[in-house]
Structure formats: structure tokens, C-alpha cells
Coordinates of C-alpha atoms and ligand atoms in Angstrom, one line a residue:
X15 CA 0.0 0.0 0.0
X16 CA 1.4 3.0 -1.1
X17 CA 2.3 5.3 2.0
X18 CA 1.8 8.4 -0.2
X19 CA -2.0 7.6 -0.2
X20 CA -2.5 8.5 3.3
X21 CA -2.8 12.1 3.0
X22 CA -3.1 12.2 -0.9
X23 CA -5.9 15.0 -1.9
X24 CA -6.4 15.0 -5.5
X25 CA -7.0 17.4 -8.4
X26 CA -8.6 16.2 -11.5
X27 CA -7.5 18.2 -14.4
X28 CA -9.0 18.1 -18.1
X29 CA -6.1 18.4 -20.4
X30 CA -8.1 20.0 -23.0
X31 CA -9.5 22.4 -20.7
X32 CA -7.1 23.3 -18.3
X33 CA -4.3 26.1 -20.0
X34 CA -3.4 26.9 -23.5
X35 CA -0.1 27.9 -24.2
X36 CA 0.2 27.6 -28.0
X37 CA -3.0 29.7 -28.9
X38 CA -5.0 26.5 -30.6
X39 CA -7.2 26.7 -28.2
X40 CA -6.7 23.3 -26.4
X41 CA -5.2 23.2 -23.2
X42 CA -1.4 21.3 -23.2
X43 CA 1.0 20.3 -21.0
X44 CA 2.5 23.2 -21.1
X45 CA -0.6 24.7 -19.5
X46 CA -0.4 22.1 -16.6
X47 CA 3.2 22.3 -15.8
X48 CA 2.9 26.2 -15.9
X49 CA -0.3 25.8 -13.0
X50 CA 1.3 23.3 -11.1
X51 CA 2.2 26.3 -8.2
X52 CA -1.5 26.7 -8.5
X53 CA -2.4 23.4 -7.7
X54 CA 0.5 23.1 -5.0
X55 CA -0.5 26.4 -3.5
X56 CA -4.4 25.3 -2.8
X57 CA -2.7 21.9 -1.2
X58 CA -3.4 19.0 -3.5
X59 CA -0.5 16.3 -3.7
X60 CA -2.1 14.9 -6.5
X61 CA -3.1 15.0 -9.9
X62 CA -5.3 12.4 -12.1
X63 CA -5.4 13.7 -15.8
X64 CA -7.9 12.3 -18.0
X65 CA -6.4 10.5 -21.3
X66 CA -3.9 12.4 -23.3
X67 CA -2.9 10.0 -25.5
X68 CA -3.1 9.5 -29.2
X69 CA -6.8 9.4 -30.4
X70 CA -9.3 10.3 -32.9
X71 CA -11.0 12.2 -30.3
X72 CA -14.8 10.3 -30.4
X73 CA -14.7 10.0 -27.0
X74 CA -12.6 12.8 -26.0
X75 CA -9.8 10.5 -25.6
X76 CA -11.6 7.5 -23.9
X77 CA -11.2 5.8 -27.6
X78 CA -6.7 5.5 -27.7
X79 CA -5.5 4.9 -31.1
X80 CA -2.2 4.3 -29.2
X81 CA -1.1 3.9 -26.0
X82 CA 2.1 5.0 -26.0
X83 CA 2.2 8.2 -27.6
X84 CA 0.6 11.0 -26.5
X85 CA -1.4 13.1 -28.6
X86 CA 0.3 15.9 -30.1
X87 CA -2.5 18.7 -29.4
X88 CA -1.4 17.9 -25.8
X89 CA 3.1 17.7 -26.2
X90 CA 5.5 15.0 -26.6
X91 CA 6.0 12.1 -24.4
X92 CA 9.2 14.2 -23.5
X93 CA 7.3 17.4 -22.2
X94 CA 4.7 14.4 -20.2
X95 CA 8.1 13.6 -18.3
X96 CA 8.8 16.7 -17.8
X97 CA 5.6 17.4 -16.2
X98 CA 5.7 14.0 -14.1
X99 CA 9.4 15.9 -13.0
X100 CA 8.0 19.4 -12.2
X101 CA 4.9 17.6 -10.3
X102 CA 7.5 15.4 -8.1
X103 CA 9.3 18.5 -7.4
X104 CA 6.8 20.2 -6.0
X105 CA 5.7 17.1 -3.9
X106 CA 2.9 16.2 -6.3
X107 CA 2.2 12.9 -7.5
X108 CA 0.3 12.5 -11.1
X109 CA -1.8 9.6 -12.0
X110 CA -2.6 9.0 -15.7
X111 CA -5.9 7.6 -17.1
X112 CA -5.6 3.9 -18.1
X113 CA -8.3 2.9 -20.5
X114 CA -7.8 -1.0 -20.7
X115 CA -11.2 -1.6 -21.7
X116 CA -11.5 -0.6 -25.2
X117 CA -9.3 0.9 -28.0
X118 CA -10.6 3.3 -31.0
X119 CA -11.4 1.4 -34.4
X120 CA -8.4 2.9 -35.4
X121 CA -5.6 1.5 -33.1
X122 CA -3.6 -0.8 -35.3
X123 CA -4.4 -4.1 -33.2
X124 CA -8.0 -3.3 -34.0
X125 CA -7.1 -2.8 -37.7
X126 CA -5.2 -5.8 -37.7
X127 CA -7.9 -7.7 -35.4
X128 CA -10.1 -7.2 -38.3
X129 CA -8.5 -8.9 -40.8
X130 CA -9.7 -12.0 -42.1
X131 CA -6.4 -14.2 -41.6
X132 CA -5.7 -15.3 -38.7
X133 CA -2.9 -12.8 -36.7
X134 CA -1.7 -11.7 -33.2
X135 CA -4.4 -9.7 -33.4
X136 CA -7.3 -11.5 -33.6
X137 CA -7.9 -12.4 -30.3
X138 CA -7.6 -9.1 -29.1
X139 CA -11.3 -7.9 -29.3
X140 CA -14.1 -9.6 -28.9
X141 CA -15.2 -11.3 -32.0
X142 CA -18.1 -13.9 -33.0
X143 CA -17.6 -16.5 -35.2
X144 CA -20.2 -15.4 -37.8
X145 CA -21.3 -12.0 -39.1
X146 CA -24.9 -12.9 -38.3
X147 CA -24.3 -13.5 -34.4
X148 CA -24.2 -10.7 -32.3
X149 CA -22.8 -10.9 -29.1
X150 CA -25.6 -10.9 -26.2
X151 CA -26.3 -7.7 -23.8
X152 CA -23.6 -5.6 -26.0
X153 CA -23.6 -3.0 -28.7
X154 CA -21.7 -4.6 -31.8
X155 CA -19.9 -3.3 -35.3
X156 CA -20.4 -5.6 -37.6
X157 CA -20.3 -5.6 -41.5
X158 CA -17.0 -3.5 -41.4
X159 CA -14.6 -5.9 -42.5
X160 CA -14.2 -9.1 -44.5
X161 CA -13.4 -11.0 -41.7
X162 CA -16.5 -13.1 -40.8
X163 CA -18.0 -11.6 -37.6
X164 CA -19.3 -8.9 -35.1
X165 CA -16.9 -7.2 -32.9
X166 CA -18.8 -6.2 -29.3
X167 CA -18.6 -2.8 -28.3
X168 CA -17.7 -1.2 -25.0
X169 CA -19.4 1.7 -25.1
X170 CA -19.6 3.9 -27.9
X171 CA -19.4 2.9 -31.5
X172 CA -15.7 3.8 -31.8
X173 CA -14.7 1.7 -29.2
X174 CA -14.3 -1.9 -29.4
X175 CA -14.2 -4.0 -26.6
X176 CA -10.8 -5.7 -26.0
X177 CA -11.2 -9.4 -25.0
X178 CA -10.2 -10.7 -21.6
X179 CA -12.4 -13.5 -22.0
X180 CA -16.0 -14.5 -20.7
X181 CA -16.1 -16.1 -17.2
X182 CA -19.7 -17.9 -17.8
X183 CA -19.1 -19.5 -21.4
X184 CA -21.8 -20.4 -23.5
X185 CA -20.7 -19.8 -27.1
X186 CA -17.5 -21.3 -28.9
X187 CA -16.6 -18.0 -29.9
X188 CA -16.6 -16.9 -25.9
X189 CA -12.9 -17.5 -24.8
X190 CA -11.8 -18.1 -21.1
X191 CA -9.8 -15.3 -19.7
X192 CA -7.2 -18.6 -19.3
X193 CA -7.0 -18.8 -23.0
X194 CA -3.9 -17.2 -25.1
X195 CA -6.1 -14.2 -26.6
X196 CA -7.3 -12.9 -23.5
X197 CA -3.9 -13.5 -21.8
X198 CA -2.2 -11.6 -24.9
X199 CA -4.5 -8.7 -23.5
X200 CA -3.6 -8.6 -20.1
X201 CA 0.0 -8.5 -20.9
X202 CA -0.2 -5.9 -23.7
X203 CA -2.1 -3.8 -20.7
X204 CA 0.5 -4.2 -18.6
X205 CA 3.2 -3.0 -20.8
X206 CA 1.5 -0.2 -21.0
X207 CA 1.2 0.3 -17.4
X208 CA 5.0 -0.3 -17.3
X209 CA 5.7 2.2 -20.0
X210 CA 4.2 4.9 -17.8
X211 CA 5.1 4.3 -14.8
X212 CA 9.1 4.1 -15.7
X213 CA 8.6 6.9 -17.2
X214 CA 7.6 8.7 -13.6
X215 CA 3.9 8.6 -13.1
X216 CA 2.6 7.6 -10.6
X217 CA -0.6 4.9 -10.9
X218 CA -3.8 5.2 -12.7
X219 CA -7.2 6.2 -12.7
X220 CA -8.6 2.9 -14.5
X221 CA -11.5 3.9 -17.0
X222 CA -14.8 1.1 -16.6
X223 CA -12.1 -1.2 -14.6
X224 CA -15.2 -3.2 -14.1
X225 CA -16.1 -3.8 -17.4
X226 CA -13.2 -6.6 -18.2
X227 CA -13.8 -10.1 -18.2
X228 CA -17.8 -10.7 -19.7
X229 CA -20.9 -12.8 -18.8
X230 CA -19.8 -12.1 -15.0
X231 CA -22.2 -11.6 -13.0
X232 CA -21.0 -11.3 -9.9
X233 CA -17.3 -9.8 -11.3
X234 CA -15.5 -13.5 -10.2
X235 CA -13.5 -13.1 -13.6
X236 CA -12.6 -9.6 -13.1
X237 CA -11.9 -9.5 -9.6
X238 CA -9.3 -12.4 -10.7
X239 CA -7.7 -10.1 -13.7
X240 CA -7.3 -7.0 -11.5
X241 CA -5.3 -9.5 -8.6
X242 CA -2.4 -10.1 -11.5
X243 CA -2.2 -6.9 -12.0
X244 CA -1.8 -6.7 -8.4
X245 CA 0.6 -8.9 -8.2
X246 CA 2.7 -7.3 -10.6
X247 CA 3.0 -3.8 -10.0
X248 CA 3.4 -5.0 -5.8
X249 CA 6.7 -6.6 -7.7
X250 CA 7.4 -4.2 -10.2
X251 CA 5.9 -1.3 -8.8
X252 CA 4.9 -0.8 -5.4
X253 CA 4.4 2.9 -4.7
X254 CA 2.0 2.8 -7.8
X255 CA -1.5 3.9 -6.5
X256 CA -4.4 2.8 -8.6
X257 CA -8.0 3.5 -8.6
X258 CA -11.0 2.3 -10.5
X259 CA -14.0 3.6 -11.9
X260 CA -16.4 1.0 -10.4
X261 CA -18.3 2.1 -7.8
X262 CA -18.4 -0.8 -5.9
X263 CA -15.5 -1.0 -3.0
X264 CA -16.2 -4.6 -1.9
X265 CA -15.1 -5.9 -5.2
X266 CA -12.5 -3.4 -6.8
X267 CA -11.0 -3.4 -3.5
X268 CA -10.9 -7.1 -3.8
X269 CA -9.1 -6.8 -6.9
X270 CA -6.3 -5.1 -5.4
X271 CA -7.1 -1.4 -6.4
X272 CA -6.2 1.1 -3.3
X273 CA -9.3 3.2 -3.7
X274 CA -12.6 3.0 -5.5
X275 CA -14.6 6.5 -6.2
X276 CA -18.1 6.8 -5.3
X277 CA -19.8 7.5 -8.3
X278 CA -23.1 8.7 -9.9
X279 CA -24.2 6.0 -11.2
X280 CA -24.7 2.5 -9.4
X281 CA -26.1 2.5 -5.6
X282 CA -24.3 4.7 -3.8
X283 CA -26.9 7.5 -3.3
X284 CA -23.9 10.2 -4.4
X285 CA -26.3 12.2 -6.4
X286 CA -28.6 12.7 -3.4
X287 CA -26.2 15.1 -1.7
X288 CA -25.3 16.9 -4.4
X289 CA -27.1 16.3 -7.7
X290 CA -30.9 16.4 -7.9
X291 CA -33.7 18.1 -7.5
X292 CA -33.5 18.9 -3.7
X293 CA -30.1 18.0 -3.3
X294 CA -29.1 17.4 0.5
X295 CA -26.7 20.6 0.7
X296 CA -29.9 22.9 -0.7
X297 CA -30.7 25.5 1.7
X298 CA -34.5 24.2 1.4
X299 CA -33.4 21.5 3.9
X300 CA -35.6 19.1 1.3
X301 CA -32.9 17.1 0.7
X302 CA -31.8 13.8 2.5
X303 CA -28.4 12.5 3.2
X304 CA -29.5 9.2 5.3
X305 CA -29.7 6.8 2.3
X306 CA -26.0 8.0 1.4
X307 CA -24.7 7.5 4.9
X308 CA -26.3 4.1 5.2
X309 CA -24.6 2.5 2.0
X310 CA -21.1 4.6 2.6
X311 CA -21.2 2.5 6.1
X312 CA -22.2 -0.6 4.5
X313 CA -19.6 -0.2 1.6
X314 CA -16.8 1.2 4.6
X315 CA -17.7 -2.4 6.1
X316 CA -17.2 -4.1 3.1
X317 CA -14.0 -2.1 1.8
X318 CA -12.4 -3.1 4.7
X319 CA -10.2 -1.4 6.7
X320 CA -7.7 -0.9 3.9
X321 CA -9.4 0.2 1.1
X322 CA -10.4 3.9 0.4
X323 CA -13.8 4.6 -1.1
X324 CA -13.1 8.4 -2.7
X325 CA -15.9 11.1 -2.9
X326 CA -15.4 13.4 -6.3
X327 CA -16.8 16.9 -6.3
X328 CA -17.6 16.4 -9.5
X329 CA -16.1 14.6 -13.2
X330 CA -15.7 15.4 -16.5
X331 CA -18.7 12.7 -16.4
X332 CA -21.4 14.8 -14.4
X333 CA -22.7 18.0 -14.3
X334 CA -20.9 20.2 -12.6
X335 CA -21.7 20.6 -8.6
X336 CA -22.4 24.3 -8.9
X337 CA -26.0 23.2 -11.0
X338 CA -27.9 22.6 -8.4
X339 CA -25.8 23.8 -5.1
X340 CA -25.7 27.4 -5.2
X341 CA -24.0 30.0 -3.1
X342 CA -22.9 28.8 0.2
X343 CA -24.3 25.9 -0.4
X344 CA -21.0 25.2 -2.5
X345 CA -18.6 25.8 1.2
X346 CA -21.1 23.3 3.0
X347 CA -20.5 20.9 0.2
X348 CA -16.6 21.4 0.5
X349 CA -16.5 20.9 4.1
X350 CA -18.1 17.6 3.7
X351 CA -15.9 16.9 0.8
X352 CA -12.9 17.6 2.4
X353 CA -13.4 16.2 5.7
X354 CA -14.5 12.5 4.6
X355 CA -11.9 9.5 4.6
X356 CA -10.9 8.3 1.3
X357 CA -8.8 10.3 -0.6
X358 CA -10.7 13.6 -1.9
X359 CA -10.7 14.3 -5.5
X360 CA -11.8 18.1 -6.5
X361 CA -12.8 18.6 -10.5
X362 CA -10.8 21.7 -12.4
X363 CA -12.6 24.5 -11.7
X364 CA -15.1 22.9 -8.9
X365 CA -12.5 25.0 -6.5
X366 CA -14.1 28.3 -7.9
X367 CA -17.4 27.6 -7.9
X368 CA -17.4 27.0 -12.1
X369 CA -20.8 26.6 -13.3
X370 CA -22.0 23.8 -15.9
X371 CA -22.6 25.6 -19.2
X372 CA -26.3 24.9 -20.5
X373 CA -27.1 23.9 -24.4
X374 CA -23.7 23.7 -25.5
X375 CA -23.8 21.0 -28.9
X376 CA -21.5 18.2 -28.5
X377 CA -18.0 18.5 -28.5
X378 CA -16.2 15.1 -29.1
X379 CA -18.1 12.7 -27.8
X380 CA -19.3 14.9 -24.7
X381 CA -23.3 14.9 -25.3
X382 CA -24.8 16.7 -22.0
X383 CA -21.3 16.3 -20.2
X384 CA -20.2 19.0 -22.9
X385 CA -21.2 21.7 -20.2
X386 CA -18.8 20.1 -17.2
X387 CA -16.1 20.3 -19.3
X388 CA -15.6 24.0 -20.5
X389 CA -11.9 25.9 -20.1
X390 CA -10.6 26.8 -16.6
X391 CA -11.7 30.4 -15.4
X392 CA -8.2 32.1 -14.8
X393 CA -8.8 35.8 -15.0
X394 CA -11.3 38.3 -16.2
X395 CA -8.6 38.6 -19.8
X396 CA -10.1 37.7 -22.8
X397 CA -11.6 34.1 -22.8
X398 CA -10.9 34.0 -18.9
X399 CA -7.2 33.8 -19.3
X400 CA -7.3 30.3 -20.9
X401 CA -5.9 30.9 -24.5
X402 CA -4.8 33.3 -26.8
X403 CA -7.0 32.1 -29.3
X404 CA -10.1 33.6 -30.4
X405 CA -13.2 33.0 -28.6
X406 CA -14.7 30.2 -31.3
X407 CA -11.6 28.5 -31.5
X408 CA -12.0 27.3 -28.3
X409 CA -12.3 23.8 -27.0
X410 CA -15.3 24.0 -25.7
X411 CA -17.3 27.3 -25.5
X412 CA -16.9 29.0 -21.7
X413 CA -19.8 30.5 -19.1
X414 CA -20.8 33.2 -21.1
X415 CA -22.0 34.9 -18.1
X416 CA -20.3 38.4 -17.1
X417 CA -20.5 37.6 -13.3
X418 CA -18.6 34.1 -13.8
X419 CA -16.1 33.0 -11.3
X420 CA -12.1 33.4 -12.1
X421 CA -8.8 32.2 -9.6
X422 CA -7.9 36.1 -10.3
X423 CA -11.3 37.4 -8.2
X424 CA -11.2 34.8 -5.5
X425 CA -7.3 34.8 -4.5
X426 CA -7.8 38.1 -2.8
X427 CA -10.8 37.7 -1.4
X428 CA -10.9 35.4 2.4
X429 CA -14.1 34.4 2.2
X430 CA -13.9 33.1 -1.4
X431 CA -14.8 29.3 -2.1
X432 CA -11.0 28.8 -3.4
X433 CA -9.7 30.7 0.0
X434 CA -12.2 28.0 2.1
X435 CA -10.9 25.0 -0.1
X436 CA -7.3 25.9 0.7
X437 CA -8.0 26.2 4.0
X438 CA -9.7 23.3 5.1
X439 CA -7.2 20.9 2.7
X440 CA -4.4 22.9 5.4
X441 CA -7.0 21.8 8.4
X442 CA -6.7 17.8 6.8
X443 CA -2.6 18.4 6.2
X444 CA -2.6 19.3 10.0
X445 CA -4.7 17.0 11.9
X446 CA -4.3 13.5 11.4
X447 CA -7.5 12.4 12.3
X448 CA -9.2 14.1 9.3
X449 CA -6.8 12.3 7.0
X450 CA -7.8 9.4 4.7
X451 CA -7.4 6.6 6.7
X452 CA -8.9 7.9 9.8
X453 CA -12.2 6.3 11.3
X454 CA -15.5 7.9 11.3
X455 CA -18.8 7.6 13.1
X456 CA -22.0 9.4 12.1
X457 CA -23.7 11.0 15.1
X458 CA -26.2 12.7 13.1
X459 CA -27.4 11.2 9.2
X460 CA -28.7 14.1 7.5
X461 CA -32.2 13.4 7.2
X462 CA -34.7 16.1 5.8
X463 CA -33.8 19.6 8.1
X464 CA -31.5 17.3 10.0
X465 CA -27.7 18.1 10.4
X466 CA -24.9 15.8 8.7
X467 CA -22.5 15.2 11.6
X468 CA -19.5 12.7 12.0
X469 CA -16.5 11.9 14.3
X470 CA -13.6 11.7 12.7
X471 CA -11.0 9.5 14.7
X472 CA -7.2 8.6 15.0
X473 CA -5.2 7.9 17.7
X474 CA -4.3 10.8 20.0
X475 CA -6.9 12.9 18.0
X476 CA -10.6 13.5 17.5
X477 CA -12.7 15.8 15.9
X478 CA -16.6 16.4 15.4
X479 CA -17.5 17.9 12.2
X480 CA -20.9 19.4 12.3
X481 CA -23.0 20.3 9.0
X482 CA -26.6 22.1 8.5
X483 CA -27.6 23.2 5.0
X484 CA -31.1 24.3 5.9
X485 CA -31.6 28.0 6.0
X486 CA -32.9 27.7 9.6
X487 CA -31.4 26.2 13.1
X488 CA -30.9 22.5 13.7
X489 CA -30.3 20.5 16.2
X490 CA -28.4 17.0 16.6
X491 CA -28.0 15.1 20.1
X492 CA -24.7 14.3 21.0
X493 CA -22.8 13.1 24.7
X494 CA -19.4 14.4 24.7
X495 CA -18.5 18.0 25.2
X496 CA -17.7 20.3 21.8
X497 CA -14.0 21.8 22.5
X498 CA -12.4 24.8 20.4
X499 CA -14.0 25.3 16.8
X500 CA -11.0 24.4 14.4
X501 CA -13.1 25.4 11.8
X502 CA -16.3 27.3 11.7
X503 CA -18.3 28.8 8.7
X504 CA -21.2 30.6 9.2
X505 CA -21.2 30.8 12.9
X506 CA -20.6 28.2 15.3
X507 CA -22.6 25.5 17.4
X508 CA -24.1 26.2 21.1
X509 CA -24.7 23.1 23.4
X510 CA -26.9 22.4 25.7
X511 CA -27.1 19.2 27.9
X512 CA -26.8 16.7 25.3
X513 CA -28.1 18.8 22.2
X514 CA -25.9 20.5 20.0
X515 CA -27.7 23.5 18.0
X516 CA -26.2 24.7 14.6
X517 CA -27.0 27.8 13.1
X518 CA -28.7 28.2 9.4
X519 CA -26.6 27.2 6.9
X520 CA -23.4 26.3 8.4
X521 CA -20.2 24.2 9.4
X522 CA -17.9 23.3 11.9
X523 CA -15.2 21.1 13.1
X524 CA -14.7 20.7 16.8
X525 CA -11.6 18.8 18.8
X526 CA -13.8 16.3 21.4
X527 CA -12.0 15.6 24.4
Ligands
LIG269 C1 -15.8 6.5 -18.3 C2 -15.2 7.8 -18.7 O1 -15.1 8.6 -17.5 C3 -16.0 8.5 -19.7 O2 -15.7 9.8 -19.9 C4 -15.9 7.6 -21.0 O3 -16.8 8.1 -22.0 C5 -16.3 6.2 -20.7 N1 -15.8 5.7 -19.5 C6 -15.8 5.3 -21.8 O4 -14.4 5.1 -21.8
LIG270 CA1 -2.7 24.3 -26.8

């Protein structure tokens, strides 16, 4: 277990979005490198970049055309070492995004793997054996080639699903993830993993890393693939960190992956707290956080006591937070965010407040998570300080709103949402017990108008954080005695007996005994 991951708070950047430094309006490494003070300065230790390597760009990189290269809107392989150097010097590790998954239809093993004679390569997606069987439960291309069959998909059309095998087997074509092919895969993936990670990253962000071995229901097969990757990198690798986009801790965690992130989709109850139509950290105090805190302790118990389950702000997946958490709304959020175990991981621009831009058309493969993925808000300079471009060259067009929030406006100002991110990441730095590891114990589960309030627990230390969204005074019973406010937004809690009252929207943290 990577020691680094103890106190790891991570920063998810968008390479397209981020900085552009060449004036094509796509952000680059450049960009990054030049921000990493930026990043440094508000506290993160980490990065996780989405893909930047070679690609035809139909799923904004999630469809590689080769994993080794990266794509040249973005640099060189040389100026990604570079930034892997400049990140470590500044204490900040950088995980890339593995996609082992799926390839685009134009990586070469996929334009090989559709040849009719027989190759290295034809075992490397998932083919049928004839052109009129499609594969069960799964999208398909079919009719593209000569060779005689359909090719399941992954997700979208451009992306072919590689083949680690099928654990239940029901069709000759269906290999077993024992079988030379889907062996062939798992060692071509971990090559690339190698590649990387030589050259100075640090881990990965693994893209549908539950998605591997099919026809498994209960993710046997998969759980199996992801323990021989574990079982490498502990040989080759062991300071790697790795976590998956799954969404289920009991069985990524299984698989050997450090963390697992909550996510919005599966059963987590994520998008309760922060993204619906009475979200739980709306002032209406309509919202309920109970359902959340009932599976997080399930899936805590499950995890183990090893394994981090990781709560995003926000992804280039969802809409932003700031849709449907306005105002102060956005601080209570963060002081959730950043007081949780798990590592935290903050989206680009969440720090700031940036809004999700509405009816925006598609841009490569984004659909409606076009709008969560707009360029970084630096300054109030033309096109917020992101490129030199003009405006509809851009990546992606920005907030066109004349009141939108920019770094530049908030560094100055204390009461800023950056100012209170930067603080309470120095509040987790310093006190061990707010850390990732740390225990926790909910004393009061958010319920409608209820508070959201949790111990937070490591030897020597322990805190209370305290959390009420609705715009008037709740009230939460609790035994021990509320010490010194270490932390305290919007005034602080008054106890009585054994009921702790909390003013209208606000939050605390208190040292307990
Ligand atoms: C999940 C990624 O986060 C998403 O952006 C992508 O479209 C799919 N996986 C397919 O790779
Ligand atoms: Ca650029």
C-alpha cells in the first residue's frame, strides 16, 4: 500500500481544458506544468489527468489509437516527463488515465484484429464467429470488414471492446480469460502500465475497470484479472497507486485497487447530496443524506479497513456541482468533501465555484457532459485567461456569463470558495484524524432539516465535524463535550445538555475531548 496515499488530496485536471499555451485553443502540458504552483498552493498532492494519448477524439480521448504516444495537441512524451518531473518537485504525485477496456477502431491491433487471416491480433477484441451472431447484452460493429463476424462494443461505436475472456461460457466464440487471446490482452495492458510508470507517473485512474472479463455476473473473472495486475506492480511497482471507476468498493478493492470512487451511477446514493432536485446541501433542507450515509457505512464495512472509497466533487462525467448547489451551499458541500476518509478528489474549476454551461452542442463525444467540461476560469482577460486564441476556437465554448467566477477574483478575497478549499485541505494536512485513513462515526445522518454530523478518529486525536444546509437552526443530540471550533463557517454550534444546535446554513469542526 502506497504510504503516499494516506494524506493524498487529488486534483482532476481536463487536459483539454485546463491552459493553452500555444494559442489553438486546447489546453497542453505546457498549461499544466505552468499551473502546477496553482495546484500546490491550494494543497493537492495529486493529480489524475484524463487521457492524453493519441486518439481520434470520439470520446474525447476514452477511444486510444495508441497507448504509448501522447497526442500531439497535448506535447511529446518528453514534455509528459517533464511534467511528471515538475509535479514530483513540487511534492505532487500524477496519476494518468488507463483505458484498458476498449481501443478506438483505429488502433492498429483493431485494424489488424479485423483482418480476415488469422494474426496476433485476432484475439484481441471480442469477435463472433459469424457476421450474423451478435454478441448478447452488447452494442456490436459488424459488416465492417471481411473477416467473418461482429466485434462487441464497450461503449460507444468507436470503441471496441478488448477481449479478456468470458467467465460464464456459453458460445465457442466466448474465450476463457485462461486462454492465449485474452492472456495476450492482459499482458499488452500491462506493458502499458509499465511504459508509464518508468517513465515517472505515478498509478492510474482505471477507466470502466469493471467492465473486463464478460458474462460475469457477480465480477468473479474480473476480480481475478485485477489481482495479477496486483501482483505485478506490488513486484514491479509498489508505490503505484491505482484506482478504479467502479463504484463498488467490496469488489474493486478485492481486486487489489487502493481506492474506488463513489460515483453517480450505481447504488451509492452520491447524487442525493449533491445532484438532484433537492439536493441534500440545498438550503430548502428538502434534501436527504441518510440513504448516502447508510450505503457509505455498508460499503466502509465491506472495503475493509484498507481500502479507500473516494468522494469526487464532481467529473468530466457529471454535471458540474455548482448546478444545483448554489452559493454557500457550495462551502457546506466542500467541508463535507474535504473532511471524509478516502482520498478527496476536487474537479478543475469545482474549487471556484465554475458553473455547468447549459445547451452547449457536443464537442467530441461529450453529449450533456459538454457543459462540465468547459476551459478553466483564470482571469477576467479575454476568454478568462485560458488561450490566446479567439473565442470560437476554443475547445469548448466557456460561461458566457459576465458575473462568472475566475482564480484572479477569488485569491484576494478570504471568504472566497478557493480561499475555504485551501483552508480546510491545510486543516486535513494538519490534523491527522481528518486524514484518509482515519475512522469515522455518524452521530447525526442528515435526514430532511437534520444536520450531517460525524467523528472523525485517529489515535491521540478527535474531531466532530458538524453540518446544517437548511436556512434555519438545527439541532443534533450528542454526549461528549464540543471543544475549540477548528473550523467554523457561518457561525458556530451552542450546546446544551446533550443537544448541539447549529445555526442556518453552516459548518464546523470541533476537537472532542
Ligand atoms: C468513463 C469515462 O469517464 C467516460 O468519460 C468515458 O466516456 C467512458 N468511461 C468510456 O471510456
Ligand atoms: Ca494548446
Amino acid at each position: 500500500m502506497p504510504k503516499w496515499l494516506d494524506n493524498a488530496v487529488f486534483y482532476e485536471i481536463y487536459p483539454q481544458s485546463f491552459l493553452d499555451t500555444n494559442a489553438d485553443g486546447i489546453g497542453d502540458f505546457q498549461g499544466i506544468i505552468s499551473k502546477l504552483d496553482y495546484i500546490r498552493e491550494l494543497g493537492f498532492n495529486a493529480l489524475w489527468m484524463n487521457p492524453c494519448f493519441l486518439s481520434p477524439f470520439g470520446d474525447a480521448g476514452y477511444d486510444v489509437a495508441d497507448y504509448y504516444t501522447v497526442a500531439p495537441r497535448y506535447g511529446t512524451n518528453e514534455d509528459l516527463k517533464r511534467l511528471f518531473a515538475e509535479a514530483h518537485k513540487r511534492g505532487i504525485h500524477v496519476l494518468l488515465d488507463l483505458v484498458p477496456g476498449h481501443t478506438s477502431v483505429e488502433h492498429k491491433w483493431f485494424r489488424e484484429s479485423m483482418k480476415p487471416e488469422k494474426n496476433a491480433y485476432s484475439d484481441r477484441y471480442i469477435w463472433t464467429d459469424s457476421v450474423w451472431e451478435t454478441p448478447e447484452n452488447m452494442g456490436c460493429l459488424r459488416g465492417i470488414s471481411q473477416r467473418d463476424g461482429s466485434c462487441a462494443l464497450n461503449f460507444f461505436s468507436c470503441q471496441p471492446a478488448l477481449n479478456y475472456g468470458y467467465y460464464n461460457r456459453t458460445r465457442p466464440w466466448q474465450q476463457s480469460p485462461e486462454d492465449d487471446g485474452p492472456r495476450a490482452t492482459l499482458e499488452a495492458m500491462m506493458d502499458v502500465m509499465r511504459f508509464w510508470l518508468s517513465m515517472g507517473c505515478d498509478g492510474f485512474r482505471v477507466d470502466m475497470a469493471m467492465s473486463l472479463v464478460k458474462n460475469d455476473p457477480d465480477s468473479l473473472g474480473t476480480i481475478a484479472l485485477w489481482q495479477k495486475v496486483r501482483t505485478f506492480l506490488d513486484r514491479e511497482f509498489p508505490e503505484a497507486a491505482l484506482i478504479s471507476e467502479w463504484g463498488e468498493p467490496e469488489k474493486s478493492l478485492k481486486g487489489g485497487f487502493h481506492m474506488d470512487f463513489l460515483l453517480h451511477f450505481g447504488p451509492s446514493h452520491y447524487n442525493d447530496l449533491f445532484r438532484c432536485q433537492e439536493p441534500y446541501f440545498s438550503d430548502r433542507g428538502l434534501g436527504d443524506a441518510s440513504a448516502f450515509v447508510e450505503k457509505y457505512l455498508e460499503s466502509r464495512k465491506k472495503a475493509g479497513k484498507d481500502g479507500l472509497i473516494c468522494i469526487p466533487s464532481g467529473n468530466h462525467d457529471m454535471h458540474r456541482l455548482a448546478r444545483f448547489v448554489e452559493g454557500d451551499e457550495k462551502k457546506l458541500a466542500f467541508t463535507f468533501l474535504l473532511t471524509m476518509p478516502g482520498a478527496p478528489f476536487v474537479y478543475y474549476g469545482d474549487e471556484i465555484g465554475m458553473g455547468y454551461v447549459e445547451g452547449l452542442t457536443s464537442v467530441e463525444g461529450g453529449y450533456e457532459r459538454t457543459g462540465a467540461r468547459s476551459p478553466m476560469q483564470w482571469d477576467s482577460s479575454v476568454n478568462a485567461g485560458f488561450s490566446a486564441a479567439p473565442t470560437e476556437k476554443l475547445y469548448i465554448a466557456q460561461d458566457p456569463s459576465p458575473d462568472r467566477p475566475t482564480v484572479r477574483a477569488q485569491v484576494g478575497d478570504p471568504d472566497s470558495l478557493m480561499n475555504q478549499v485551501r483552508h480546510l485541505i491545510a486543516l486535513r494536512q494538519a490534523h491527522p484524524a481528518l486524514q484518509n485513513r482515519s475512522g469515522i462515526t455518524f452521530v447525526s445522518n442528515g435526514a430532511p432539516k437534520q444536520p450531517l454530523a460525524y467523528e472523525r478518529e485517529t489515535e491521540g486525536e478527535k474531531l466532530l465535524v458538524a453540518i446544517n444546509p437548511y436556512r434555519e437552526e438545527a439541532a443534533f443530540s450528542y454526549r461528549e463535550a464540543l471543544g475549540d471550533a477548528l473550523y467554523a463557517f457561518g457561525g458556530t454550534a451552542t450546546q446544551s445538555g446533550e443537544t448541539v444546535m447549529l445555526p442556518p446554513v453552516s459548518a464546523g469542526i470541533y476537537r472532542i475531548g
